[in-house]
Amino acid sequence: MSDEKSLNFIEEIISQDLATGKHKSILTRFPPEPNGYLHIGHAKSICLNFGLAETFGGATNLRFDDTNPVTEDTEYVESIKADLKWLGFNWIKECYASDYFDQLYAFAVQLIEKGLAYVDDSSAEAIAQQKGTPTQPGTGNAFRERSIQENLTLFAEMKAGKYNDGEKVLRAKIDLASPNMHMRDPLLYRIKKAHHHRTGDQWCIYPMYDFAHGQSDSIENITHSICTLEFIPHRALYDWCIEQLGIFPSHQYEFARLNMTYTVMSKRKLLQLVQEGHVQSWDDPRMPTISGMRRRGYTAESIRDFCDRIGIAKRENIIDFSLLEFCVREHLNKIAQRRMVVTDPIKLVITNYEQAEEILDSENNPEDPNGGTRPVPFSKELWIQADDFMEVPTKKYFRLGPGLSVRLKSAYIIECESFDKDAEGKVTTVYAKYFPNSKSGSDTSGIHVKGTLHWVSAKHAIPVELNEYDRLFNVEDPSSAEGDFKSYINPHSLHTVTTAWGEPALLNDPLDARFQFLRKGYFYQDTNSTKDKLVFNRTVTLKDTWAKEQKK
RNA sequence: UGCCUGAUGGUGUAACGGUAGCACAACUGUUUUUGGUGCAGUUUGUCUUGGUUCGAAUCCAGGUCAGGCAACCA
């Protein structure tokens, strides 16, 4: 570890554990509950857990924390695995907490035998009340004093299905006066006569998180069990279970979860967005889900780079969305194929161009010396952007206007001569002459222009549809803003451009190609795109210093 | 009134008693056949009050602020 890069606090703990011989090698785990789709916050945890194993020569288990049958489903198991693979991570073992149900049951029996657990017949409300408050100790009840034998019998009956949901629970017997609420006789098992996606109807009692997670870690010999800050108060219980059971001492460490500006990260809120139709699906490109980002065109590399850059610490944070965008642009700039697409088109007629057409070459990627070129047809009538022409140009406007000259990318320098307007005063056609000796690559004209425009030959153009995305919320922190977070949804987060013209090369490009549409942004073909109707999602815009200049 | 975390520029994150650094953002300039990219630069920071020390972001004590802690969820 001679890197200049400093270690985060978990890496420091691990390198010490390795140095002191506490562990010969490390084993981490990523433990999602299969009740929803993975999002960028999970990606942080994934990159941490798998990254740690990579850095220190260990391995990582994928473990589904499936102890609540009513919320979980195999659909989620599959999507989680797909997202993980797409991100580029490989787990050494695929595990399920439900694989340990027998073992966990035996652990509970052990605790009862040691007089450390009891069956409680109280209602949920009664138990909550008896727990006291953070400032007041809890009070016991008579069930707490049941004999070991009685508890054993009752617990076996719970397992056998003798009781209904909510009739009885198994609780640990710890300390009702503990300043840590989680130690006030926490629930270990509850009755749920529900179908489990893996164990079916084999069980009707299910372990709670606190009785399943640490023991699962221990069973798998996880050395470093890493979770988020809200589990800090659970650690005492995690340790208590392991100690009382005398099993492999896994340890829990906590880091701060990811928050990002202009988005929400809780599963509950994301679910609302989908169910109430604010977005179209879990993989809507505006969602912070892994599948949404994938569909939008973010690369796995850029997401991993992002997770690397945000760091790991214990303080609450809210990361600028622009950092994610930076990571995406940085990667895409290196790999994206350059293409020309005109949105909001107006006609440009080259008055002195007499050939039927000619084929020009344009570089696929100026950042890649081996990127090669593609043929681009040029002709007398072209499409250009409406905002690349101004009837009365402002200062520092480097585009087209009466008498102004620009270069057409990979083609010729032109000079604007005149223009037509329609009845409403909207410019419809621009007329310009071209300089035949200014052809790209063999320019002998000696003319210097400040602007270069992208264009598409009208008779060769293919129609494309573009989905332009903006941030989903119009405030930085919708979750802590006053009122309902949904009232801060940006109504313009999706703008669909139905009449755009693309260059013909697009027809032959592979489905999963990454594009930069010159001067517009990075684009990626949508899952609903077809050969007959090409649909592209805007992954991210280009940085636009001209737009900033205009705002001044 | 309790317990647990934490506090370094706008946002993240380093500095492990000895020069407060890096990245993003913002802003300049420069290069450019993308107002992209690249390159160079600028601005902005140790929550507070005491103490220990030659020397404190770092150690100690008090305070302040922020977040968390009670679900038959994870």
XYZ file of C-alpha atoms (C1' of nucleotides) in Angstrom:
626
model
C 0.000 0.000 0.000
C 2.576 2.559 -1.038
C 0.002 4.682 -2.824
C 0.058 8.411 -2.269
C -3.661 8.212 -1.770
C -4.489 8.301 1.904
C -6.592 5.552 3.416
C -10.115 6.109 4.622
C -10.887 5.155 8.199
C -12.101 1.673 7.295
C -9.076 0.944 5.160
C -6.959 2.016 8.084
C -8.715 -0.396 10.421
C -8.291 -3.212 7.939
C -4.655 -2.589 7.234
C -4.068 -2.616 10.987
C -6.024 -5.832 11.447
C -3.892 -7.390 8.762
C -0.654 -6.002 10.170
C -1.369 -7.202 13.711
C -2.439 -10.602 12.470
C -5.965 -10.230 13.812
C -7.055 -11.432 10.392
C -5.009 -13.274 7.797
C -7.359 -12.183 5.028
C -10.581 -10.260 4.860
C -14.097 -11.121 3.772
C -16.733 -8.439 3.249
C -20.314 -8.687 2.148
C -22.931 -6.683 0.314
C -26.283 -7.440 2.007
C -29.272 -5.959 0.164
C -32.828 -6.790 1.103
C -34.479 -7.940 -2.142
C -37.381 -5.531 -1.843
C -36.473 -2.895 -4.427
C -34.019 -1.726 -7.017
C -30.465 -0.671 -6.356
C -29.644 3.034 -6.515
C -26.513 5.177 -6.534
C -26.441 5.065 -2.720
C -26.103 1.292 -2.900
C -23.369 1.780 -5.463
C -21.337 3.588 -2.818
C -21.676 0.633 -0.469
C -20.988 -1.844 -3.272
C -17.833 -0.046 -4.372
C -16.709 0.136 -0.755
C -17.256 -3.520 0.068
C -15.949 -4.966 -3.181
C -13.228 -2.323 -3.385
C -11.931 -3.177 0.087
C -11.710 -6.840 -0.843
C -9.875 -5.941 -4.025
C -7.467 -3.578 -2.314
C -6.556 -5.991 0.449
C -6.692 -9.236 -1.495
C -9.877 -10.529 0.089
C -13.299 -11.437 -1.241
C -16.924 -10.343 -1.014
C -20.126 -12.292 -0.535
C -23.429 -11.236 -1.993
C -25.993 -11.897 0.673
C -29.683 -11.297 0.350
C -31.114 -10.215 3.657
C -34.432 -11.919 3.075
C -35.969 -12.170 6.520
C -39.228 -10.376 5.751
C -41.294 -12.480 3.343
C -44.020 -9.903 2.799
C -41.809 -7.283 1.104
C -39.399 -9.448 -0.828
C -39.418 -11.065 -4.229
C -37.193 -12.919 -6.699
C -37.760 -10.146 -9.247
C -35.609 -7.936 -7.039
C -33.021 -10.653 -6.513
C -32.528 -10.839 -10.256
C -32.360 -7.108 -10.821
C -29.846 -6.693 -8.004
C -27.599 -9.364 -9.481
C -27.864 -7.819 -12.934
C -26.947 -4.368 -11.630
C -23.994 -5.742 -9.701
C -22.664 -7.530 -12.755
C -23.156 -4.462 -14.914
C -21.185 -2.408 -12.416
C -18.418 -4.934 -12.902
C -18.279 -6.697 -9.544
C -18.044 -10.425 -8.872
C -19.032 -12.017 -5.595
C -17.305 -15.133 -4.399
C -20.487 -16.605 -2.848
C -24.170 -15.959 -3.300
C -25.863 -16.296 0.070
C -29.299 -15.838 1.577
C -30.189 -15.187 5.185
C -33.019 -17.628 4.544
C -30.411 -20.365 4.025
C -29.610 -19.986 7.716
C -33.144 -20.232 9.096
C -32.470 -23.631 10.698
C -29.228 -22.449 12.233
C -30.820 -19.214 13.402
C -33.627 -21.163 15.052
C -31.057 -23.266 16.864
C -29.303 -20.103 18.031
C -32.573 -18.832 19.463
C -33.095 -22.083 21.333
C -29.578 -21.744 22.743
C -30.404 -18.302 24.054
C -33.591 -19.561 25.665
C -31.651 -22.377 27.311
C -29.218 -19.839 28.733
C -32.153 -17.888 30.132
C -31.443 -15.049 27.757
C -34.631 -15.098 25.716
C -38.317 -15.424 26.451
C -41.646 -15.657 24.719
C -43.792 -12.578 25.216
C -47.570 -12.643 24.629
C -47.944 -8.868 24.800
C -49.341 -6.836 21.944
C -47.059 -4.650 19.840
C -48.495 -1.573 21.545
C -47.932 -2.960 25.021
C -44.356 -3.880 24.221
C -43.679 -0.443 22.797
C -45.090 1.155 25.895
C -43.156 -1.097 28.240
C -39.939 -0.110 26.509
C -40.132 3.348 28.065
C -38.608 6.326 26.334
C -35.031 7.421 25.725
C -35.131 9.266 29.036
C -37.239 6.798 30.996
C -36.379 3.161 31.659
C -38.711 0.444 30.485
C -40.806 -1.703 32.754
C -40.886 -5.460 32.631
C -43.904 -7.719 32.423
C -44.793 -11.124 33.824
C -43.844 -12.994 30.643
C -40.246 -11.991 31.240
C -40.175 -14.388 34.183
C -41.332 -17.488 32.342
C -39.309 -20.617 32.951
C -36.807 -21.887 30.441
C -38.878 -24.993 29.931
C -42.024 -23.023 29.234
C -40.196 -20.748 26.810
C -38.793 -23.739 24.988
C -42.231 -25.229 24.597
C -43.856 -21.986 23.547
C -41.157 -21.199 20.990
C -41.476 -24.664 19.484
C -45.217 -24.131 19.263
C -44.667 -20.787 17.556
C -42.545 -22.541 14.984
C -45.134 -25.283 14.595
C -47.765 -22.731 13.672
C -49.905 -22.996 16.763
C -50.283 -19.229 17.065
C -51.375 -16.463 14.746
C -49.469 -13.427 13.575
C -48.827 -11.061 16.452
C -49.904 -13.434 19.190
C -46.430 -14.093 20.501
C -42.875 -12.985 19.915
C -39.491 -14.139 21.101
C -37.482 -11.446 22.870
C -33.956 -11.286 24.176
C -33.682 -10.772 27.927
C -31.097 -8.042 28.276
C -31.754 -4.782 30.078
C -34.988 -2.832 30.119
C -33.225 0.181 31.574
C -30.435 0.373 29.016
C -29.765 3.877 27.682
C -29.596 2.164 24.287
C -33.202 1.515 23.269
C -32.118 -1.415 21.138
C -30.945 -3.308 24.207
C -34.310 -3.107 25.991
C -35.273 -6.715 25.342
C -35.338 -6.515 21.558
C -37.571 -8.746 19.475
C -35.796 -11.736 17.984
C -38.573 -13.627 16.199
C -42.059 -12.772 15.054
C -44.871 -14.859 13.565
C -45.672 -14.191 9.908
C -47.824 -16.711 8.138
C -46.661 -15.520 4.756
C -45.145 -17.119 1.690
C -41.406 -16.621 1.407
C -39.914 -16.302 -2.063
C -37.344 -18.995 -1.317
C -38.487 -21.051 1.667
C -42.126 -21.069 0.632
C -44.409 -22.042 3.502
C -41.792 -23.957 5.423
C -41.591 -21.286 8.121
C -44.129 -19.176 9.898
C -41.694 -17.493 12.249
C -39.014 -15.214 10.886
C -35.960 -13.699 12.579
C -35.709 -9.946 12.916
C -32.837 -8.070 11.286
C -30.944 -7.873 14.564
C -31.086 -11.598 15.082
C -30.235 -12.481 11.500
C -27.620 -10.067 10.289
C -24.780 -10.491 12.747
C -25.226 -14.234 12.900
C -25.252 -14.462 9.113
C -22.017 -12.470 9.059
C -20.607 -14.823 11.632
C -21.718 -17.986 9.818
C -19.976 -16.739 6.673
C -16.879 -15.647 8.615
C -17.257 -12.070 7.467
C -14.372 -10.138 9.006
C -15.587 -6.606 8.350
C -19.308 -5.996 8.221
C -19.839 -2.507 6.873
C -23.115 -0.659 7.084
C -24.474 2.863 7.328
C -24.583 5.196 10.314
C -28.153 4.501 11.371
C -27.053 1.046 12.508
C -24.635 2.370 15.118
C -27.084 1.745 17.985
C -27.571 -1.802 16.715
C -23.912 -2.635 17.140
C -24.214 -3.340 20.866
C -26.868 -5.932 20.089
C -24.851 -7.318 17.187
C -21.948 -7.883 19.555
C -24.164 -9.202 22.343
C -25.632 -11.956 20.157
C -22.243 -13.049 18.902
C -20.814 -13.091 22.400
C -23.676 -15.000 23.993
C -23.649 -17.541 21.189
C -19.863 -17.809 21.237
C -19.565 -17.717 17.463
C -17.100 -16.180 15.000
C -16.616 -12.548 15.969
C -17.509 -10.528 12.920
C -17.353 -6.795 13.542
C -19.577 -4.023 12.358
C -18.281 -0.671 11.078
C -20.395 2.255 9.994
C -19.988 4.970 7.364
C -22.208 7.838 6.212
C -24.648 7.064 3.447
C -24.653 9.000 0.201
C -26.917 11.985 -0.336
C -26.930 13.898 -3.579
C -28.302 17.294 -4.503
C -31.490 17.524 -6.582
C -32.539 13.951 -5.893
C -33.981 11.666 -3.237
C -32.461 8.400 -2.168
C -34.939 6.581 0.047
C -36.614 3.499 -1.397
C -39.934 4.700 -0.045
C -39.723 8.001 -1.904
C -38.441 6.442 -5.100
C -41.322 3.993 -4.970
C -43.754 6.892 -4.663
C -42.281 8.552 -7.731
C -42.911 5.391 -9.724
C -46.324 4.517 -8.311
C -47.732 8.012 -8.649
C -46.461 8.369 -12.185
C -43.990 11.187 -11.651
C -41.551 9.027 -13.562
C -42.374 6.167 -15.880
C -40.595 3.270 -14.180
C -37.786 2.210 -11.878
C -35.413 2.500 -14.806
C -36.680 5.893 -15.921
C -33.511 7.745 -16.916
C -34.280 10.458 -14.371
C -34.194 8.008 -11.466
C -31.056 7.684 -9.334
C -31.344 3.909 -9.689
C -28.525 1.937 -11.263
C -30.926 0.732 -13.938
C -32.118 4.284 -14.625
C -28.583 5.573 -14.928
C -27.682 2.692 -17.194
C -30.626 3.465 -19.457
C -29.707 7.135 -19.453
C -26.248 6.264 -20.720
C -24.063 6.574 -17.637
C -21.193 4.116 -17.778
C -20.303 1.678 -15.026
C -16.790 3.139 -15.078
C -18.038 6.632 -14.387
C -20.234 5.478 -11.507
C -17.317 3.639 -9.971
C -15.093 6.662 -10.448
C -17.725 8.789 -8.722
C -17.897 6.429 -5.756
C -14.137 6.622 -5.546
C -14.059 10.385 -5.504
C -16.755 10.987 -2.885
C -14.732 9.225 -0.215
C -15.778 7.385 2.910
C -16.303 9.076 6.262
C -18.719 9.249 9.168
C -20.069 12.749 8.716
C -23.331 13.454 6.965
C -22.830 14.681 3.436
C -24.644 15.902 0.389
C -22.662 15.515 -2.784
C -23.024 17.946 -5.675
C -24.814 16.314 -8.564
C -22.294 18.093 -10.770
C -19.559 15.783 -9.503
C -21.416 12.794 -10.918
C -21.902 14.675 -14.161
C -18.216 15.493 -14.254
C -17.330 11.798 -13.913
C -19.765 10.855 -16.658
C -18.480 13.535 -19.042
C -14.885 12.690 -18.348
C -15.358 9.069 -19.350
C -17.721 9.705 -22.238
C -15.440 12.358 -23.717
C -12.829 9.652 -24.167
C -15.041 6.981 -25.689
C -18.071 8.605 -27.334
C -18.496 8.618 -31.116
C -19.021 12.152 -32.450
C -22.094 12.573 -34.615
C -24.088 15.539 -35.864
C -27.757 15.987 -34.997
C -29.778 19.152 -35.529
C -32.611 19.872 -33.116
C -34.902 22.809 -33.806
C -33.857 22.935 -37.476
C -33.876 25.750 -40.028
C -32.789 25.468 -43.660
C -29.400 26.636 -44.858
C -29.019 26.973 -48.631
C -25.542 27.181 -50.105
C -26.276 29.456 -53.051
C -23.125 28.803 -55.048
C -22.929 25.050 -54.457
C -23.614 23.384 -57.791
C -22.715 19.715 -57.209
C -25.437 17.218 -56.411
C -23.583 16.097 -53.303
C -20.214 15.025 -52.026
C -19.021 12.767 -49.260
C -16.828 14.321 -46.593
C -14.892 12.642 -43.800
C -15.323 13.570 -40.187
C -13.363 12.308 -37.201
C -15.196 9.941 -34.878
C -13.383 11.117 -31.787
C -10.710 13.813 -31.601
C -9.608 12.362 -28.235
C -8.812 9.019 -29.801
C -6.051 8.972 -32.423
C -7.257 5.555 -33.581
C -10.896 6.537 -33.666
C -10.993 6.832 -37.430
C -13.450 8.809 -39.513
C -16.900 8.344 -40.986
C -18.380 9.542 -44.265
C -20.762 12.490 -44.009
C -22.778 13.571 -47.055
C -22.866 17.267 -47.948
C -25.200 19.017 -50.380
C -26.754 22.329 -51.336
C -29.471 22.262 -48.691
C -28.619 21.635 -45.065
C -30.273 21.721 -41.678
C -28.719 23.901 -39.008
C -29.793 24.910 -35.503
C -32.236 27.796 -35.346
C -30.212 29.362 -32.546
C -27.093 29.338 -34.712
C -28.523 32.274 -36.647
C -29.302 35.749 -35.316
C -30.892 38.439 -37.398
C -29.224 41.079 -35.251
C -26.168 39.413 -33.725
C -25.113 40.459 -30.224
C -21.496 41.073 -29.354
C -19.391 37.936 -28.958
C -21.883 35.923 -31.042
C -19.632 33.711 -33.154
C -22.309 32.143 -35.323
C -24.377 33.092 -38.347
C -25.958 36.469 -39.044
C -26.132 38.794 -42.034
C -22.585 39.073 -43.381
C -21.073 36.757 -40.769
C -18.893 33.757 -41.573
C -18.526 30.395 -39.872
C -17.104 27.010 -40.636
C -19.400 24.068 -41.153
C -17.784 21.255 -39.207
C -15.605 19.040 -41.417
C -16.828 20.964 -44.494
C -16.501 24.516 -45.734
C -16.409 28.070 -44.517
C -19.556 29.928 -45.486
C -20.657 33.539 -45.407
C -24.264 34.481 -44.786
C -25.902 36.531 -47.515
C -29.590 36.750 -46.678
C -32.493 35.018 -44.998
C -36.251 34.434 -45.232
C -38.847 34.907 -42.534
C -42.344 33.533 -42.262
C -45.501 35.484 -41.472
C -44.758 35.356 -37.760
C -41.300 36.777 -38.249
C -39.545 33.498 -37.600
C -36.436 32.846 -39.680
C -37.040 29.829 -41.915
C -34.173 29.810 -44.388
C -30.679 31.218 -44.378
C -28.737 31.781 -47.609
C -24.966 31.664 -47.712
C -22.127 31.293 -50.190
C -19.307 28.844 -49.579
C -15.615 29.092 -50.280
C -14.592 26.050 -52.324
C -10.943 26.378 -51.289
C -11.799 26.250 -47.575
C -12.559 22.544 -47.514
C -11.662 20.840 -44.274
C -8.224 19.298 -44.386
C -7.172 21.204 -47.503
C -8.051 24.750 -46.567
C -6.053 27.271 -48.608
C -8.507 30.129 -48.209
C -6.653 31.850 -45.405
C -9.987 32.863 -43.900
C -10.261 32.725 -40.127
C -13.601 32.295 -38.434
C -14.458 32.106 -34.760
C -17.381 29.704 -34.903
C -17.920 26.181 -36.142
C -21.429 24.817 -36.622
C -22.753 21.298 -36.869
C -25.161 20.528 -39.731
C -26.951 17.724 -41.545
C -27.546 17.427 -45.288
C -31.310 17.813 -45.741
C -31.826 15.122 -48.329
C -29.700 12.608 -46.417
C -31.027 13.421 -42.963
C -32.738 10.772 -40.890
C -35.416 11.678 -38.340
C -34.568 10.996 -34.723
C -36.271 11.596 -31.429
C -34.407 12.891 -28.406
C -35.233 12.736 -24.715
C -33.583 15.650 -22.981
C -33.433 15.267 -19.228
C -32.994 17.817 -16.526
C -32.744 17.372 -12.750
C -35.764 15.670 -11.205
C -36.151 18.259 -8.442
C -35.701 21.983 -8.485
C -34.314 22.329 -4.967
C -31.008 20.983 -3.697
C -32.413 18.938 -0.861
C -36.043 17.971 -1.504
C -36.110 15.585 1.474
C -35.401 18.213 4.096
C -37.212 21.064 2.375
C -40.468 22.129 3.973
C -43.576 20.151 3.091
C -43.986 17.266 0.696
C -40.859 16.441 -1.288
C -43.043 15.865 -4.339
C -43.989 19.519 -4.473
C -40.408 20.202 -5.534
C -40.495 17.972 -8.589
C -39.184 19.769 -11.649
C -42.069 19.777 -14.144
C -39.574 20.131 -16.994
C -37.338 17.197 -16.093
C -38.133 15.586 -19.430
C -38.272 17.405 -22.744
C -38.849 15.265 -25.801
C -37.627 16.606 -29.133
C -39.631 14.879 -31.811
C -38.345 16.664 -34.907
C -34.591 16.358 -34.975
C -32.414 15.461 -37.960
C -29.454 13.144 -37.662
C -26.663 12.235 -40.018
C -27.108 8.874 -41.788
C -24.184 7.173 -40.035
C -26.490 6.789 -37.017
C -28.409 4.096 -38.875
C -25.388 1.814 -38.957
C -24.138 2.390 -35.436
C -24.459 -0.389 -32.879
C -27.310 -0.231 -30.382
C -25.103 0.285 -27.386
C -22.811 2.916 -28.905
C -22.021 5.986 -26.841
C -22.473 9.224 -28.727
C -21.570 12.816 -28.441
C -23.892 14.815 -30.634
C -21.656 17.724 -31.465
C -22.306 20.831 -29.408
C -25.405 19.186 -27.847
C -24.305 16.570 -25.341
C -23.815 12.863 -24.820
C -26.550 10.510 -25.969
C -27.407 6.831 -25.694
C -30.015 4.843 -27.534
C -33.130 4.238 -25.435
C -34.424 0.744 -24.759
C -37.526 1.625 -26.816
C -35.520 2.763 -29.839
C -36.039 0.907 -33.120
C -34.490 1.074 -36.580
C -37.654 2.766 -37.830
C -37.672 5.303 -35.058
C -34.369 6.051 -33.442
C -34.759 7.402 -29.911
C -31.820 8.754 -27.956
C -31.609 9.711 -24.312
C -29.453 12.645 -23.383
C -27.019 11.312 -20.824
C -25.616 14.718 -19.928
C -25.139 18.022 -21.695
C -21.788 19.379 -22.709
C -20.420 22.117 -20.518
C -21.851 25.264 -21.998
C -19.872 28.417 -21.274
C -21.831 30.281 -23.931
C -25.076 29.687 -22.040
C -23.421 31.112 -18.925
C -22.168 34.096 -20.886
C -25.686 34.778 -22.114
C -27.151 34.750 -18.633
C -24.949 37.661 -17.627
C -33.435 16.034 31.760
C -30.876 10.548 28.597
C -27.687 7.872 25.057
C -24.892 7.655 20.412
C -22.376 10.032 16.077
C -20.238 14.048 14.007
C -18.344 19.371 12.945
C -11.936 21.586 7.828
C -13.646 26.763 1.556
C -20.077 26.633 -1.966
C -19.676 20.758 -1.966
C -16.811 16.488 -0.785
C -12.290 14.739 1.180
C -6.850 14.787 3.195
C -3.260 16.446 6.787
C -2.369 10.921 12.607
C 1.520 17.582 17.506
C 5.438 20.758 12.858
C 4.016 24.567 5.453
C -4.009 23.526 5.891
C -3.403 19.874 0.399
C -6.541 17.534 -3.510
C -11.072 17.113 -6.427
C -15.730 19.195 -8.029
C -18.130 23.954 -8.421
C -17.261 29.250 -9.499
C -14.204 32.854 -11.969
C -9.673 34.543 -15.390
C -6.575 33.716 -19.323
C -4.872 30.470 -23.295
C -5.357 26.642 -27.141
C -9.042 24.667 -30.330
C -12.532 23.126 -37.296
C -17.314 21.202 -30.891
C -18.509 28.317 -26.987
C -16.562 20.694 -26.033
C -11.493 18.890 -24.706
C -6.581 20.341 -23.071
C -3.314 23.805 -20.501
C -2.204 27.835 -16.922
C -4.061 30.587 -13.010
C -7.545 33.115 -9.245
C -11.142 33.222 -5.202
C -13.001 30.850 -0.835
C -11.861 27.027 4.953
C -10.114 24.412 10.509
C -17.872 25.591 14.989
C -16.739 28.295 19.773
C -14.257 29.409 24.630
C -10.458 28.086 27.611
C -6.205 24.794 28.709
C -1.561 21.694 27.683
C 2.744 22.689 24.346
C 8.360 25.994 21.601
C 4.293 24.700 18.288
C -2.822 22.489 18.092
C -7.370 21.204 12.559
C -5.042 17.322 15.480
C -4.426 16.382 22.641
C -7.672 17.908 27.249
C -12.128 20.481 29.459
C -16.602 23.263 28.792
C -20.092 25.159 25.322
C -22.728 25.546 20.515
C -24.788 23.411 16.293
C -26.263 19.223 13.158
C -27.851 14.194 12.590
C -29.406 9.611 14.783
C -31.655 6.457 18.853
C -38.434 3.519 20.735
C -41.501 -0.192 13.680
C -43.706 -7.787 15.175
C -38.944 -2.970 8.611
C -33.978 -3.587 6.938
